[in-house]
Amino acid sequence: MKKNIGTLALICWLASLPHLSLASAPERLLNEPVDISGDFHDFANFYYLADHVAEFDPATHSGLVVYQRSRLTAGHSFNHDVAVIGPAKPNEFPAGQYAADPKLPFAIDFVSPRTLRIRMASGPQYHKPQPELMLAGPVPQDNSWKYEKVTGGYRYSSAFGSVTVQKNPFHIEIRDASGKLLTQTDHATDNASSFTPIMPFSYVRRAADYSRSFDAAFTLSPGEKIFGCGESFTGLDKRGQKLVLWTDDACGVESRLMYKPIPFFLSSRGYGMFIHTSTPITLDIGRSFSGVNSMMIGDDALDLFVFLGTPKEILNEYTDLTGKSPLPPLWSFGLWMSRCTYNSEKQVVDIAAKLRANQIPCDVLHLDTGWFETDWECDYEFSPTRFPTPEKMLADLKTDGFHVSCWQLPYFVPKNKLFPELVEKNLVVRDGKGNLPTEDAVLDFSNPQTVDWYQGKLAGLLKMGVSAIKVDFGEAAPINGIYADGRDGFYEHNLYPLRYNKAVADITEKITGDNLIWARSAWAGSQRYPLHWGGDAESTDDGMAGELRGGLSFGLSGFSFWSHDIGGFTANSVQSMDKNLFARWLAFGMLTSHSRCHGEAPKEPWNYGTDFMNEFRAMDDLKYRLMPYVYAQAKDCSARGLPMLRALFIEYPNDPGSWLVDDEYLFGSSLLVAPLMHENATGRAVYLPPGTWIDYQTGKAYAGGWRQIEAGPLPVVLLVRDGSVVPEIKLAQSTKDMDWSKLELHVFAKDTATATGSVFLPGGRKLESLTLTKENGVFKLANDPFAGKVRWTIKPE
């Protein structure tokens, strides 16, 4: 959230420049992402290459690996130097007191028939275990993997694949159930045929401070694609990219910076990986060398989970481990109306009245930075001059079907009246001397007393009638800070969003019963605290495209629910907000799990004329009529760790074309959405996965493959998978007023006599499946799971 976009342009540009490692950066900007890859190219450092297995116990699937001490030297030929890695002698004194080529422990554990865990250490681990935050609970142990001795190593197999430890040279091989090699650790001997300098599986010991970090180097196969890594706005397929996983104010959606990096990815080869650490991570995914995925982590120990299966199976396994997104309340799926910012009670009440008078369905009004006495100066109190009766306002709005969300942040400027209290009570992050590491006081969520103080402030708002808290910022926990748990920002920075998300979600659920937040930053495990939105998108076509790539990547990282600022954030007036872009983005936004109009420009549709308001209303009405479909799909996603905004290959993993598309998506399992990405576009080329697809707006049927399709009355291409039942409901102005006892079942079936769908009723406990069969040319309900409690109308009749 930025108040003056132009004044921050230079800062954001500088932050987007290539990042430097801590060791090699003479000058750094505050909160600049920490890229540790430079430490793996430093001639002063020692590198320890995983060479061979010295010991192994098949019963405990653990042993010792010998690491060959190595160093970089310069190889020269014909006016050209390259870095060459080779054996190195010890430099320690007294001689013999330190291992030249250390033997260090590793272990493989089995979590489920599809999940295994690889742990390795670069030295003794004396630290006390920290409370686990990223995982949803204790890691299970699975006994279904069967051991067998194989030539040169040890193999463990389940029904879905195998892991083999090869003794010399050291390899950990991951294979599928058919025996196909999916990936393996990279050994120095694997690179003998290449002149390109390649760092194999290893760890570095830095000359500057003797700290150590792993480079978990695994092989990539020809044609392999990599997806996930959080809300990444770059190309959807991460193969060939370098990603720095460091939570950062990305200042938009068109750079490689990320508000929500997640140390998880999945491969088109049928595996996924989760790097269980909070330290900075640099992923070189075939960028420096196409056949190697170098996962350089700041931690001195490696904790890597590997998952086997299809994308759906991998996401289910990953979210079993780190937690699934609970189902948000029904009202949250309605329209959120906002701008930066409403600044008075009268203004909010007037906008609510206009929404109802103009029949614009809406469930949430969001109050951004202007509900305090001084804008942006968060003190958790409604301005007495501009919001004289907040309790009455909240109660009246709720009676009319409006929930209210309120903005806040965890940073306190020196002039904030709470600043002295926070410092005096030691509720903030300190530096090594005990001072503040930044100009602002930053709440320290690793301190239970801070969490109690903070939740007390939020509880007052929630008890007053506020329904949701906007969890803004959170990406700038000081790296040089010392936190209450005794760790510094190297370990706490990336955890900060998770702690922040959890603190707000826990108190919101305690007071209101709803596990719901509206957050910008995230880390692994944050999906347990929905929901998140896509940050400060540029109000441009490229901004919309970048936002969609970010949402798809986020969904491929274990998050079921997501939103974005419809129309982008940066347009700062009605005049600068392009109406055509707004309309096209609106269609995309309404066909996202959660829909919010927000930005510096007013987003209320009447500001853009009657014709635009009518177009706005039509798209808004569609979302509200589709609410039974949306709610049922949300319930299914919550149960299985699937995203509502879904890359095509999740449903079509065996279709090569579905792995190539990053500008369209499936909204749930049955609707395919292709937003119009270009100015004044009325149609576009659309890739359709195998099968028949039926245009929701026109009824025209299309076969799979590339098709040129016109949008229809609404500015979006919206198609339905053949054989689908899409449940709808009579239009209401808020979800509060919907009548769920009367539902319409819209059947889309051209090449089939059977159609299926699902329904989840508010307050229900189970997602119910529906099957309709054609009899004498008419579709009839073959089963009624609600035993007459719902009156069905089937269309076409």
Coordinates of N, CA and C in Angstrom, one line a residue, residues 36 67 104-105 119-127 202-206 210-215 277 279-280 297-303 490-491:
I36 N 22.0 -15.3 -1.4 CA 23.2 -16.0 -0.8 C 24.0 -16.6 -1.9
Y67 N 32.4 -35.4 3.0 CA 32.4 -34.2 2.2 C 33.8 -33.9 1.9
L104 N 29.7 -36.4 8.0 CA 28.6 -35.7 8.6 C 27.3 -36.5 8.5
P105 N 26.3 -36.4 9.4 CA 25.1 -37.2 9.4 C 24.1 -36.8 8.3
R119 N 17.3 -35.2 5.6 CA 17.9 -34.3 6.5 C 19.4 -34.5 6.5
M120 N 20.1 -33.4 6.4 CA 21.6 -33.4 6.4 C 22.1 -32.2 7.2
A121 N 23.3 -32.4 7.8 CA 23.8 -31.3 8.6 C 25.3 -31.0 8.2
S122 N 25.7 -29.8 8.3 CA 27.0 -29.4 7.9 C 27.9 -29.3 9.1
G123 N 27.4 -29.6 10.3 CA 28.2 -29.6 11.5 C 27.3 -29.9 12.7
P124 N 27.8 -29.8 13.9 CA 27.0 -30.1 15.1 C 25.9 -29.1 15.2
Q125 N 24.7 -29.6 15.7 CA 23.5 -28.8 15.9 C 23.3 -28.7 17.4
Y126 N 23.8 -27.6 18.1 CA 23.7 -27.4 19.5 C 22.5 -26.6 19.9
H127 N 21.8 -26.0 19.0 CA 20.7 -25.1 19.3 C 19.5 -25.8 19.9
S202 N 26.5 -29.7 -2.1 CA 27.6 -29.3 -1.2 C 27.1 -28.3 -0.1
Y203 N 28.0 -27.9 0.7 CA 27.8 -26.8 1.6 C 29.0 -25.9 1.5
V204 N 28.8 -24.6 1.9 CA 29.9 -23.6 1.9 C 30.2 -23.3 3.3
R205 N 31.5 -23.1 3.6 CA 31.9 -22.4 4.8 C 32.6 -21.1 4.5
R206 N 31.9 -20.0 4.9 CA 32.4 -18.7 4.5 C 33.6 -18.3 5.2
Y210 N 32.8 -18.0 9.0 CA 32.8 -19.5 9.2 C 31.3 -20.0 9.3
S211 N 30.4 -19.2 8.9 CA 29.0 -19.7 8.8 C 28.9 -20.6 7.6
R212 N 27.9 -21.5 7.6 CA 27.8 -22.5 6.6 C 26.3 -22.5 6.0
S213 N 26.2 -22.8 4.8 CA 25.0 -22.9 4.1 C 25.0 -24.0 3.1
F214 N 23.9 -24.7 2.9 CA 23.8 -25.8 1.9 C 23.4 -25.3 0.5
D215 N 24.0 -26.0 -0.5 CA 23.5 -26.0 -1.8 C 23.0 -27.4 -2.2
T277 N 12.8 -24.4 6.0 CA 13.7 -23.4 6.6 C 13.0 -22.0 6.5
T279 N 15.3 -19.4 6.6 CA 16.4 -18.5 6.2 C 16.2 -18.1 4.8
P280 N 17.0 -17.1 4.3 CA 17.0 -16.8 2.9 C 17.3 -18.0 2.0
I297 N 20.4 -22.5 0.4 CA 19.7 -22.1 1.6 C 20.6 -21.5 2.6
G298 N 20.1 -20.5 3.4 CA 21.0 -19.9 4.4 C 21.3 -20.8 5.5
D299 N 20.5 -21.8 5.8 CA 20.6 -22.6 6.9 C 21.9 -23.5 6.8
D300 N 22.4 -23.9 8.0 CA 23.6 -24.8 8.0 C 23.1 -26.3 8.1
A301 N 21.8 -26.5 8.0 CA 21.3 -27.8 8.0 C 20.2 -27.9 6.9
L302 N 20.1 -29.0 6.3 CA 19.1 -29.2 5.2 C 18.0 -30.0 5.7
D303 N 16.7 -29.6 5.6 CA 15.5 -30.3 5.9 C 14.6 -30.2 4.7
F490 N 18.1 -13.1 10.3 CA 18.4 -14.0 9.3 C 17.4 -15.2 9.3
Y491 N 17.0 -15.6 10.5 CA 16.1 -16.7 10.7 C 14.6 -16.2 10.9

